[in-house]
CSV table of C-alpha atoms in Angstrom, one decimal:
chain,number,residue,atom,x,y,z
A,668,UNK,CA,14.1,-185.8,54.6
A,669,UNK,CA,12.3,-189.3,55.3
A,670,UNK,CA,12.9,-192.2,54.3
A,671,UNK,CA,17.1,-191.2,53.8
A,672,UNK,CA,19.8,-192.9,54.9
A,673,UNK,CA,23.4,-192.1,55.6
A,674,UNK,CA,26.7,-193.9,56.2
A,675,UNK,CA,27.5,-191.5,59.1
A,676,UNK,CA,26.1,-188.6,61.0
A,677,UNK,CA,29.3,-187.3,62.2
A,678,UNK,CA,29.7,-186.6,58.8
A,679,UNK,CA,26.5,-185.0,58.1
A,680,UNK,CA,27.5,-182.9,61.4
A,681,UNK,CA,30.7,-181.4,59.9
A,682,UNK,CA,29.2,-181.1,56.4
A,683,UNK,CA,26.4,-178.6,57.5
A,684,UNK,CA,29.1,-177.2,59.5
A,685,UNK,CA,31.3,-176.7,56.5
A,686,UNK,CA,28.3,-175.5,54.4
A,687,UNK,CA,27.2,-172.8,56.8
A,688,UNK,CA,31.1,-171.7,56.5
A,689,UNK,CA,31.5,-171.3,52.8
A,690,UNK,CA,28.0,-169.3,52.9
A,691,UNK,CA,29.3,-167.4,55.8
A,692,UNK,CA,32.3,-166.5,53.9
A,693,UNK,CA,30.9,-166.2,50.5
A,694,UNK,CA,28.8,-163.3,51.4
A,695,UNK,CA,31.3,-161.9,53.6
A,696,UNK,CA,33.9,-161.8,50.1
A,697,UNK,CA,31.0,-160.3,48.3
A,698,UNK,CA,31.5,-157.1,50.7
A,699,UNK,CA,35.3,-156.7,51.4
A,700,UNK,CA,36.6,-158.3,48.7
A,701,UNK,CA,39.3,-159.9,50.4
A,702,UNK,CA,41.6,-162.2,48.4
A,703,UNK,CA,42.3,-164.3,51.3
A,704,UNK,CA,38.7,-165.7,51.3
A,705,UNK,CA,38.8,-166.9,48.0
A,706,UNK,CA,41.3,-169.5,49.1
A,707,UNK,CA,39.4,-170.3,52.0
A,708,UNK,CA,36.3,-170.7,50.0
A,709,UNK,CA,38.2,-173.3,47.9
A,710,UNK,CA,39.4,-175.2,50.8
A,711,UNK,CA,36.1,-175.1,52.1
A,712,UNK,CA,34.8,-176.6,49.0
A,713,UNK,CA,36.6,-179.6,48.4
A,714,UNK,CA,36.3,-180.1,51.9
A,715,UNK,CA,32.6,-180.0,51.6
A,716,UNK,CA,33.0,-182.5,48.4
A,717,UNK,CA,35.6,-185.0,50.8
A,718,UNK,CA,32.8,-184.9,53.4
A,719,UNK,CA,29.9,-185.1,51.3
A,720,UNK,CA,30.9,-188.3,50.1
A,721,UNK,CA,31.4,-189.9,52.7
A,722,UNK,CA,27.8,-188.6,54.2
A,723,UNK,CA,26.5,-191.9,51.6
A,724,UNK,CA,24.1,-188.7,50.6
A,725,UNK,CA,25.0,-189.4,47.0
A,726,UNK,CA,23.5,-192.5,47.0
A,727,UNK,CA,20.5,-191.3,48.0
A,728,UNK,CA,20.5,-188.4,45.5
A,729,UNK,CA,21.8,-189.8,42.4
A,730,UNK,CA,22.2,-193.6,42.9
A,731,UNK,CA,24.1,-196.2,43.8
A,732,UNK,CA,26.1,-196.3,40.3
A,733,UNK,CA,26.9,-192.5,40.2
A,734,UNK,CA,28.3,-193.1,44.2
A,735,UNK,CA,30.0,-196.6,43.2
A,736,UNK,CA,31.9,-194.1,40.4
A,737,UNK,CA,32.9,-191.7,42.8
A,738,UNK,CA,34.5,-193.8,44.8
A,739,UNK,CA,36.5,-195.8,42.7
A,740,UNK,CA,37.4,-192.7,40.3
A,741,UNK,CA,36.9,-189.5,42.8
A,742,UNK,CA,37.7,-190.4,45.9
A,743,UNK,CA,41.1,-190.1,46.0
A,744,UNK,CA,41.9,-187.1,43.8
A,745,UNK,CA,39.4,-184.9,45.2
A,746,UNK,CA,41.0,-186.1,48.9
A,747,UNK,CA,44.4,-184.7,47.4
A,748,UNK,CA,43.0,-181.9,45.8
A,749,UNK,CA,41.5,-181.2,49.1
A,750,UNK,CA,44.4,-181.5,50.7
A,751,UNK,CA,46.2,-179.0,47.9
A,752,UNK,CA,43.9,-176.4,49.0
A,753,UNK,CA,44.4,-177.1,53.0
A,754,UNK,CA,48.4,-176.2,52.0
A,755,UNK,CA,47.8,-173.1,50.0
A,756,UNK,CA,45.4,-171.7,52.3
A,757,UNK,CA,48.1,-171.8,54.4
A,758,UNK,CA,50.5,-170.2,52.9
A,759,UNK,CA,48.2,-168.0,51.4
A,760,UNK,CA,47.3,-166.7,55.2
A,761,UNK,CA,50.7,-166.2,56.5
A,762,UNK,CA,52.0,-164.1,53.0
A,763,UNK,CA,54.5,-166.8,51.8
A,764,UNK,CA,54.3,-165.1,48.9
A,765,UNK,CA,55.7,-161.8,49.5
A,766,UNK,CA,59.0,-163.5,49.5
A,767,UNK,CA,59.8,-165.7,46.1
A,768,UNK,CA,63.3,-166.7,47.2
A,769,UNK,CA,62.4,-168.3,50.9
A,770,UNK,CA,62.0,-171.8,51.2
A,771,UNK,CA,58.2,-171.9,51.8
A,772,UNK,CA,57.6,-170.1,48.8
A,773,UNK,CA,59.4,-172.8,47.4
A,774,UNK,CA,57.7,-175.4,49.1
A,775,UNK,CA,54.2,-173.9,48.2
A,776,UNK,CA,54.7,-174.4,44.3
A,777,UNK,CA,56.4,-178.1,45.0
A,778,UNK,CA,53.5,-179.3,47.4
A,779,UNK,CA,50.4,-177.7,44.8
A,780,UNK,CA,52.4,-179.2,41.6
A,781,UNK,CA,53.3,-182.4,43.4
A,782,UNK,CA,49.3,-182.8,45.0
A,783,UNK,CA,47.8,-181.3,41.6
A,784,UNK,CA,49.8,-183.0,39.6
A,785,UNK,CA,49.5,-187.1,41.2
A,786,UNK,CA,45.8,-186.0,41.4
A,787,UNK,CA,45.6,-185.9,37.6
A,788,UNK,CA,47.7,-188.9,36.6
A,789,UNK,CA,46.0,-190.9,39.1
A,790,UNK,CA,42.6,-190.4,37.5
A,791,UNK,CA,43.7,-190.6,34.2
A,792,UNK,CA,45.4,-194.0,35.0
A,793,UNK,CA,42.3,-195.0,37.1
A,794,UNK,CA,40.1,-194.7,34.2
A,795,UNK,CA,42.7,-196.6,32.0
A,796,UNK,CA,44.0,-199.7,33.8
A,797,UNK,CA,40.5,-199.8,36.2
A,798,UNK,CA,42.6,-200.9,39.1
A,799,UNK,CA,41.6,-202.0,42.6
A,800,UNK,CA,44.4,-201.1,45.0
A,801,UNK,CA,46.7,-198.5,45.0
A,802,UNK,CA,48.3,-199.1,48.4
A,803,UNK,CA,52.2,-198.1,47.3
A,804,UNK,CA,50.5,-194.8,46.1
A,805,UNK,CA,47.8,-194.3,48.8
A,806,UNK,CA,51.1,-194.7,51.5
A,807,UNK,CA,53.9,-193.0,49.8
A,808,UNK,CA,51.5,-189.5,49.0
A,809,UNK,CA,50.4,-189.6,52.2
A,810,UNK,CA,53.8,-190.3,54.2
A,811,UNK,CA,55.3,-187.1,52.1
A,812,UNK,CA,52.0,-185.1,52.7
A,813,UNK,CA,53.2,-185.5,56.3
A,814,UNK,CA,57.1,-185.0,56.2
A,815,UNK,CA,55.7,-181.8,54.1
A,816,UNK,CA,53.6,-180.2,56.7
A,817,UNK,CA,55.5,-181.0,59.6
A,818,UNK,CA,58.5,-179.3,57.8
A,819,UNK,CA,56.4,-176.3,57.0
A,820,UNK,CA,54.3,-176.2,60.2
A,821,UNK,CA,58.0,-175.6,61.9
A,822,UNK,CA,58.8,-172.9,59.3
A,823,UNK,CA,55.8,-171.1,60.0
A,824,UNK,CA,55.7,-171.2,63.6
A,825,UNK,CA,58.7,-169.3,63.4
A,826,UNK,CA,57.3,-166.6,60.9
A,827,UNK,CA,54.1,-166.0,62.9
A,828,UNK,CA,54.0,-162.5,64.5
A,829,UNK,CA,50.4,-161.6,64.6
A,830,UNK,CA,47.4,-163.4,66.2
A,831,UNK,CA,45.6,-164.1,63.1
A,832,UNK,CA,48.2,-166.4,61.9
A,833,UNK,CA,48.5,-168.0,65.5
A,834,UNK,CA,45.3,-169.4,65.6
A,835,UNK,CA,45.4,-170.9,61.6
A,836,UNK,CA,48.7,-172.6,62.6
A,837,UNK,CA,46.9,-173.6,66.0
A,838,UNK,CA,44.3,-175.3,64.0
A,839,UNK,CA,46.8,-176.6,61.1
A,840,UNK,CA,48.3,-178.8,63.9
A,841,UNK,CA,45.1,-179.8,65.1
A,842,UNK,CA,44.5,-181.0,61.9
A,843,UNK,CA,48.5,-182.6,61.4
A,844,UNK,CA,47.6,-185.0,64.7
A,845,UNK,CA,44.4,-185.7,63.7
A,846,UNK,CA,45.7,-186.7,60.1
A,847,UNK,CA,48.1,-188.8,61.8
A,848,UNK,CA,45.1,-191.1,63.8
A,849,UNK,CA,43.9,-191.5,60.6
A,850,UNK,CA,46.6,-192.7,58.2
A,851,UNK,CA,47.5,-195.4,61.4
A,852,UNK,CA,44.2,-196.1,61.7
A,853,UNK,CA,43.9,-196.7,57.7
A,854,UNK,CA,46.5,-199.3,58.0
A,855,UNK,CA,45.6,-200.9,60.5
A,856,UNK,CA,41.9,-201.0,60.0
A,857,UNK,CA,39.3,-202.4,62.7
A,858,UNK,CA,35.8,-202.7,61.5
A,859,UNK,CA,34.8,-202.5,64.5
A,860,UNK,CA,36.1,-199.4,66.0
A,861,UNK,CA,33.4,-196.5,66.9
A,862,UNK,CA,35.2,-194.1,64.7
A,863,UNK,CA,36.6,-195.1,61.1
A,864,UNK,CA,39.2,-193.8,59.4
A,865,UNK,CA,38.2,-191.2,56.8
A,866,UNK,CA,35.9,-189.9,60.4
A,867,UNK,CA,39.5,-188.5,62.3
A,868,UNK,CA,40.1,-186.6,59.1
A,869,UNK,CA,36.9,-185.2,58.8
A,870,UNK,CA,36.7,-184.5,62.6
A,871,UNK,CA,40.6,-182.6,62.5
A,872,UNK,CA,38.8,-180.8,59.2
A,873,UNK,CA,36.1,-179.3,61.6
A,874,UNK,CA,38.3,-178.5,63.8
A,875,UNK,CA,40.7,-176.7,61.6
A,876,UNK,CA,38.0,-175.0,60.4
A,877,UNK,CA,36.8,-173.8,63.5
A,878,UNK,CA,40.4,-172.0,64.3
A,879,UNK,CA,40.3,-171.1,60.4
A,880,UNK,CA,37.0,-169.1,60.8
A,881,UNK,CA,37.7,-167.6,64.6
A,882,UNK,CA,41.3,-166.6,62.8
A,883,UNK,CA,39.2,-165.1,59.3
A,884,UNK,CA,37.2,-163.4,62.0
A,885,UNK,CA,39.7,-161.6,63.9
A,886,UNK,CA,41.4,-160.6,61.0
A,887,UNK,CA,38.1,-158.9,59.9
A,888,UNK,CA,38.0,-157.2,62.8
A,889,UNK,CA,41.2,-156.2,62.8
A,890,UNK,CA,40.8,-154.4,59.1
A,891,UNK,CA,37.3,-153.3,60.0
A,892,UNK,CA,39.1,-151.1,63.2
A,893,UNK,CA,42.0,-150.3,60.6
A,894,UNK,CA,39.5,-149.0,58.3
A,895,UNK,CA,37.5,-147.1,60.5
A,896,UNK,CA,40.8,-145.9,62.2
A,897,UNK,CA,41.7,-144.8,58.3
A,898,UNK,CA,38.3,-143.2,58.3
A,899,UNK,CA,39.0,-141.2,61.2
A,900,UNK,CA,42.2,-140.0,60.1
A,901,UNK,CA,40.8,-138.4,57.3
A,902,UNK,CA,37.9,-137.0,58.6
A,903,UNK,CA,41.0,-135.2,61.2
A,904,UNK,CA,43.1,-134.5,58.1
A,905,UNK,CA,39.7,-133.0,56.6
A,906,UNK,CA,39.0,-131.0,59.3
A,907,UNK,CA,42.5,-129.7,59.3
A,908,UNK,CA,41.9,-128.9,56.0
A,909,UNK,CA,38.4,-126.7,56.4
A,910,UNK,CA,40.0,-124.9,59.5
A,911,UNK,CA,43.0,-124.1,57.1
A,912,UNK,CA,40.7,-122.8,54.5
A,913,UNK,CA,38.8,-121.3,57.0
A,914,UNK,CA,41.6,-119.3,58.6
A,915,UNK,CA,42.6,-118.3,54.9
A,916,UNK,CA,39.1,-116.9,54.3
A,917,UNK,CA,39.3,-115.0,57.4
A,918,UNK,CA,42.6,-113.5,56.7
A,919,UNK,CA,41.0,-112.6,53.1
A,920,UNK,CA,38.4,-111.2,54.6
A,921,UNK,CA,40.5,-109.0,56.9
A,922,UNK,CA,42.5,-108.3,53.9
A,923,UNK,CA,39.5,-106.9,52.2
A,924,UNK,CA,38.3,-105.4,55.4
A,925,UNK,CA,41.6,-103.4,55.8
A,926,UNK,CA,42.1,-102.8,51.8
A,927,UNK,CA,38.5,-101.1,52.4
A,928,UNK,CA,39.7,-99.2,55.1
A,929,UNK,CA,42.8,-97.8,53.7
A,930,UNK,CA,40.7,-96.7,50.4
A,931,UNK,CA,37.9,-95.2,52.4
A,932,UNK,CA,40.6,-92.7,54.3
A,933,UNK,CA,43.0,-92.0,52.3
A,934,UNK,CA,40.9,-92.0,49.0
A,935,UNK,CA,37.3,-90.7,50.3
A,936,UNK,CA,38.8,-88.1,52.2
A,937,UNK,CA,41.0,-87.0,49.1
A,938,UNK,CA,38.3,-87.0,46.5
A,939,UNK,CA,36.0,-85.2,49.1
A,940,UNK,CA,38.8,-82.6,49.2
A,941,UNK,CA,39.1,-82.3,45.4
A,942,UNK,CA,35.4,-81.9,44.6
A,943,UNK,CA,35.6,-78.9,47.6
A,944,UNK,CA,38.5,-77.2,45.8
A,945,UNK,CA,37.3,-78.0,42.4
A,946,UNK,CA,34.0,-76.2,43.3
A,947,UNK,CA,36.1,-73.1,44.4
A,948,UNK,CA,38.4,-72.9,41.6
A,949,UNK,CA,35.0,-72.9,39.8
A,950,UNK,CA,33.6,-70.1,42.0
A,951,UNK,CA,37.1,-68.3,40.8
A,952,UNK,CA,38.0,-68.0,44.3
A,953,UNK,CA,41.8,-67.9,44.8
A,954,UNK,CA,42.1,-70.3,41.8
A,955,UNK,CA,45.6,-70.5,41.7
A,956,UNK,CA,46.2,-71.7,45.3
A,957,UNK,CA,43.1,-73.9,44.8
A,958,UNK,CA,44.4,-75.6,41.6
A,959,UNK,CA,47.7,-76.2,43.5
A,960,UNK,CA,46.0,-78.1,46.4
A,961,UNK,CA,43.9,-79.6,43.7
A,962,UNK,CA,47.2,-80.8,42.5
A,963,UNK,CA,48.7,-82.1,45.3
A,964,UNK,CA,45.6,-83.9,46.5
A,965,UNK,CA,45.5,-85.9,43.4
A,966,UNK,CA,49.1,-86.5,43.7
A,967,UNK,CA,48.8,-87.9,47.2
A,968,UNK,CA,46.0,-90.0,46.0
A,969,UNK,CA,48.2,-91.8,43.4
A,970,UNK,CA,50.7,-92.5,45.6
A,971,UNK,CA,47.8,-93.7,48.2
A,972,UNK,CA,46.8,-95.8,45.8
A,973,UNK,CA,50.2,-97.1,44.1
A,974,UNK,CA,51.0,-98.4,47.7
A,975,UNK,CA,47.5,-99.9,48.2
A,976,UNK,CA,47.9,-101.8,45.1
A,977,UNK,CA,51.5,-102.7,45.6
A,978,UNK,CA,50.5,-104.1,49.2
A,979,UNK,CA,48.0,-106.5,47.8
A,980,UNK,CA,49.9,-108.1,44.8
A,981,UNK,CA,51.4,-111.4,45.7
A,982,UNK,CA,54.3,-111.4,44.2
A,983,UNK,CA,55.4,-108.9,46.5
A,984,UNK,CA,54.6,-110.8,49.3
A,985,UNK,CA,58.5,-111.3,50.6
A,986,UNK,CA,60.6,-109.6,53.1
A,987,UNK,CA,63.4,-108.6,49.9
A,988,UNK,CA,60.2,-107.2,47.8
A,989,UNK,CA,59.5,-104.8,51.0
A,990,UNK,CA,63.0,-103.7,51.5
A,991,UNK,CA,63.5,-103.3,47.9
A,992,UNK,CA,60.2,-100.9,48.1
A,993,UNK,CA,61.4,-98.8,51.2
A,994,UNK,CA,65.1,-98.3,49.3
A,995,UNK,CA,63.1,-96.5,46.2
A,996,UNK,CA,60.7,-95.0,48.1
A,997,UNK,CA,63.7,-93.5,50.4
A,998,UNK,CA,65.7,-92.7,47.3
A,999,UNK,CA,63.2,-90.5,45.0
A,1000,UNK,CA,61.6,-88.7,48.4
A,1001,UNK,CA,64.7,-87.8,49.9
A,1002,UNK,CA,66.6,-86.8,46.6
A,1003,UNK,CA,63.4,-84.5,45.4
A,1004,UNK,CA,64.2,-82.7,48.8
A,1005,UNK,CA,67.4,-82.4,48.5
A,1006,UNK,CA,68.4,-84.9,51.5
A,1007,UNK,CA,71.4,-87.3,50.9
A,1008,UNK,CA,70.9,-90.9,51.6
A,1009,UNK,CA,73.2,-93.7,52.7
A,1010,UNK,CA,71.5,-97.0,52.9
A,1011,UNK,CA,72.9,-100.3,54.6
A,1012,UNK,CA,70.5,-103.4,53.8
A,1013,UNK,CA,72.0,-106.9,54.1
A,1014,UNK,CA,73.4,-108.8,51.3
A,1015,UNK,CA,71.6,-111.6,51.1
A,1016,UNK,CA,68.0,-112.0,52.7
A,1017,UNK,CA,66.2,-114.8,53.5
A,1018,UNK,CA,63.1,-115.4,51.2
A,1019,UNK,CA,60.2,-115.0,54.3
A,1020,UNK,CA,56.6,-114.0,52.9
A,1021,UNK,CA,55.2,-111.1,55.0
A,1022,UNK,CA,51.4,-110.9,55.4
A,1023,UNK,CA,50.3,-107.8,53.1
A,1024,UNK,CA,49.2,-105.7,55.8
A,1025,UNK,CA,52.4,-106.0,57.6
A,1026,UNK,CA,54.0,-104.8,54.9
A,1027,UNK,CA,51.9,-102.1,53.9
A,1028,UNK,CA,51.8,-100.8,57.7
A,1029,UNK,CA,55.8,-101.2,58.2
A,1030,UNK,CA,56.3,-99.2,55.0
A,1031,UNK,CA,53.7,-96.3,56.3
A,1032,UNK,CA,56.0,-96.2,59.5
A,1033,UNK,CA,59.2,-95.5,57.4
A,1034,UNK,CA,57.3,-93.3,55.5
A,1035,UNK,CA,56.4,-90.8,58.2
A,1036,UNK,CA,59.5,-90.8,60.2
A,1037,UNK,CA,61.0,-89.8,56.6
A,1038,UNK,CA,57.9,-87.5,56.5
A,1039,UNK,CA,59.0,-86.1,59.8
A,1040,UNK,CA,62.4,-85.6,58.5
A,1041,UNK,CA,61.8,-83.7,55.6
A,1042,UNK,CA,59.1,-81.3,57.0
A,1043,UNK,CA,60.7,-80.6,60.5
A,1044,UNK,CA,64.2,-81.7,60.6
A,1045,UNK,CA,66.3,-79.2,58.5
A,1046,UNK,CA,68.5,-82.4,58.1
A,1047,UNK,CA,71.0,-82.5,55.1
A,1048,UNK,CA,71.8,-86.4,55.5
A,1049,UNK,CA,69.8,-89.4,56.0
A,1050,UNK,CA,71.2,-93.1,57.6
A,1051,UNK,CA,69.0,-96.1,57.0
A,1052,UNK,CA,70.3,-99.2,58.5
A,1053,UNK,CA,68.3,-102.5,58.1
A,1054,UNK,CA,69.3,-105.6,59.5
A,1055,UNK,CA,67.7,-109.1,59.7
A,1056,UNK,CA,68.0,-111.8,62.4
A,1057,UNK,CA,65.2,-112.9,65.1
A,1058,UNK,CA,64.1,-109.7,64.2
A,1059,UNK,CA,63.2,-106.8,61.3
A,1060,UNK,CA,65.6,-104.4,62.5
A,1061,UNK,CA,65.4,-101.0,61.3
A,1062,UNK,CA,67.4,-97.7,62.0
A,1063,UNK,CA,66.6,-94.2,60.5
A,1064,UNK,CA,69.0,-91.6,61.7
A,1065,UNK,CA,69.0,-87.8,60.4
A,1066,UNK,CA,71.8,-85.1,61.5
A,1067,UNK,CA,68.9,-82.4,61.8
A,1068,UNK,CA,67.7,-80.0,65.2
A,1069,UNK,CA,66.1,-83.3,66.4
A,1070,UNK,CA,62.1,-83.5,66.5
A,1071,UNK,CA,59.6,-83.8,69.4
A,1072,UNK,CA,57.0,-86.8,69.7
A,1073,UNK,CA,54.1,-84.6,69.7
A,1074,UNK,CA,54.7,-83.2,66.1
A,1075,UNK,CA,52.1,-84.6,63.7
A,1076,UNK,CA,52.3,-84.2,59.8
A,1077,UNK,CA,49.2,-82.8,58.0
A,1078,UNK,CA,47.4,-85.2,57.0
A,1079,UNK,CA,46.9,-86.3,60.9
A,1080,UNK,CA,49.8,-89.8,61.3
A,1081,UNK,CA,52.3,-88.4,63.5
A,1082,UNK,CA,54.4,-90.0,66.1
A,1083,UNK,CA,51.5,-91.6,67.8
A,1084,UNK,CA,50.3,-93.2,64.7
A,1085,UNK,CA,53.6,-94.4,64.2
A,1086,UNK,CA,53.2,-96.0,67.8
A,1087,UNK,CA,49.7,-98.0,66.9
A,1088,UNK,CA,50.8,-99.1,63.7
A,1089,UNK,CA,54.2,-100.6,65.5
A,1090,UNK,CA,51.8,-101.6,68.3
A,1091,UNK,CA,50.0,-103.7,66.4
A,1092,UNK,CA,52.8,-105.4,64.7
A,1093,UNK,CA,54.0,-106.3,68.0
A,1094,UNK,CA,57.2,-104.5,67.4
A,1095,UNK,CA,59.4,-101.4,69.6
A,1096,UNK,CA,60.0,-98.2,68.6
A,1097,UNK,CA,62.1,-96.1,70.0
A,1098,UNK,CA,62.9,-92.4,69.5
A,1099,UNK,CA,66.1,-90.2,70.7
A,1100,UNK,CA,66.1,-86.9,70.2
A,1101,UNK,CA,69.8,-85.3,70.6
A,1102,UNK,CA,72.0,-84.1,67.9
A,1103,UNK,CA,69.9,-85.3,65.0
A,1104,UNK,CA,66.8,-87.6,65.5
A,1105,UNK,CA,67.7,-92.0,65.7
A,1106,UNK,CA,64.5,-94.3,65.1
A,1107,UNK,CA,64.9,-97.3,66.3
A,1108,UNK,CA,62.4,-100.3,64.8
A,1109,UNK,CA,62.1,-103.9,65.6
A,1110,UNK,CA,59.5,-106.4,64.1
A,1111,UNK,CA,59.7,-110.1,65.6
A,1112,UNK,CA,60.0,-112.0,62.3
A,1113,UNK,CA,58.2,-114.8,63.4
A,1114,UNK,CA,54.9,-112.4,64.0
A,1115,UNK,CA,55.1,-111.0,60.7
A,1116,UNK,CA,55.5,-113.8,58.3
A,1117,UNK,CA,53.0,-116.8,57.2
């Protein structure tokens, strides 16, 4: 720029400083979005007006009568105006407006009306009466600016609590005592001191807005580590998730494996039996007797299949549903052979849901030992006790000769399958043969349910 002149190059200094800061902060809005820097930018604005005039820069740009205008009509609203923004910024920073009812809430809509407000009616009466001094004015704003800030610089040095806030108060008193220098020096003014007046306010400006962008800085970097703190607690909480629905599809999966299982023994093997004895009732050889197994084959098959399918429906998923199961199951086997039953369940049950193999293998345990009962104890009565507690506690006790461990029932689950299924459930069985035959079963409740 040759050939340009300026009043001052402090004030050139601080209004490239102050330039650099409103870009700086412009484009950081334009990526977080942050309401905060919209206040800031204002400040920074009229600040950058305040400074640019005094630079003598609009002389050179647009002439000595556009300058001469600014001066007389400008100069001091935009200097309040300026100052408005300084205060809200402020207040802005440390929240005042989360609570409506303190007193710098208060404060903040006095000072902005008050500063706003003389701003306007000063131009307006500028351009009216076209006077010259204004000292009363100049003095009396000024003189309450200060009463103002020093009252609410004491109000929020007791608020502050985080560092952010502690360096924009820092620099707000930076910018108190240098606003001090120059009001005194403003009334008492020596033309030929090396620093004028309007200078100390511009120089506590740059200063304030040094602590005002270290303390915009640190709060960045304080939401950036929040955010990416959020970030990571949700990728956690995510991969909580996928392990959950992992673990689920694996327990499907066994589901399926085991429901596969269960139809491939007790259903292959059955139809493979039937399509033998259907091919020697064909062959006409001993057809009754055939047709009978024939019968009974299909029969068992049903049932297999009835307790598959009750095993995999949800909604019998609790630990009522499976007792409720075992009492009819008890009741229609024992009756049809002519064994009488007296069952003790508890009154009210606690509704725990029991995974569907559980269920299925702690009803296949009953079932045998009743089995057993029916094909080998020549009992006449039948004691089934169930209690609940820690534990799935349950007693089947028969008044017959008593059995022995190594008898098996036909279709191959005797005792010892009895054993692996309870085994695997992590529960005890125990067996006492003397007058009559006591089962004694107990499931850890805490193993079986979800």
């Amino acid at each position: 720029m040759h050939g340009v002149t300026t009043d001052s190059i402090l004030s050139i200094l601080i209004f490239g400083a102050i330039t650099m800061a409103f870009i700086y902060h412009t484009v950081l809005y334009v990526f977080s979005k942050d309401k905060l820097i919209i206040h800031y930018l204002l400040y920074l604005f009229f600040t950058g007006i305040f400074v640019f005039h005094r630079t003598g820069l609009i002389r050179e740009f647009f002439g000595f009568k556009v300058e001469d205008y600014f001066y007389n009509y400008l100069n001091e609203p935009i200097q309040i105006i300026y100052l408005a923004m300084y205060f809200n910024f402020i207040l802005q920073s440390i929240e005042v407006y989360k609570s409506k009812n303190s007193f710098l809430y208060r404060s903040w809509i006095f000072i902005m009306t008050l500063l706003i407000g003389y701003s306007i009616v000063f131009y307006l009466l500028k351009i009216t009466f076209h006077f010259q001094t204004y000292t009363l004015a100049f003095i009396s704003i000024r003189a309450l600016i200060f009463v103002l800030t020093s009252v609410m610089l004491w109000q929020c040095y007791q608020l502050r609590h985080i560092t952010f806030q502690r360096y924009i108060l820092i620099g707000c008193t930076c910018y108190f005592i240098f606003g001090l220098i120059s009001f005194v020096s403003n009334i008492n003014v020596d033309e030929n001191a090396a620093i004028y007046p309007p200078e100390w306010l511009m120089i506590g400006s740059f200063i304030d807005i040094v602590f005002f962008s270290i303390a915009m800085s640190y709060r960045n970097k304080k939401q950036w580590e929040s955010m990416n703190l959020a970030l990571l607690n949700d990728a956690n909480e995510m991969i909580e998730m996928q392990k959950i629905v992992l673990e689920k599809q694996i327990v499907l999966e066994n589901e399926r494996n085991r429901i596969a299982a269960d139809m491939h023994d007790d259903l292959g093997s059955g139809l493979t039996k039937i399509t033998y004895l259907s091919q020697m009732a064909i062959d006409d050889y001993d057809l009754k007797e055939n047709l009978s197994k024939i019968n009974k084959t299909s029969s068992d098959l049903v049932e297999n299949m009835s307790e598959i399918i009750w095993a995999m429906k949800e909604e019998n998923n609790s630990i009522d549903d499976l007792i409720t199961y075992i009492k009819v199951y008890s009741v229609d086997y024992l009756d049809s052979n002519a064994i009488a039953l007296k069952m003790s369940i508890p009154e009210t049950i606690e509704p725990l849901v029991i995974k569907g193999d559980y269920r299925r293998n702690i009803f296949l345990v009953i079932k045998e030992a009743l089995h057993n009962v029916v094909k080998h104890s020549k009992a006449k009565n039948v004691t089934i006790s169930i209690k609940i507690n820690n534990y799935l506690s349950i007693d089947i006790i028969d008044d017959g000769i008593g059995i022995k461990e190594t008898v098996t029932s036909k279709n191959g689950n005797g005792m010892a399958n009895m054993k692996k299924r309870v085994n695997n459930l992590n529960g005890i069985i125990e067996i006492k043969s003397l007058e009559g035959t006591h089962i004694k079963l107990k499931f850890p409740i805490e193993k079986l349910i979800y």
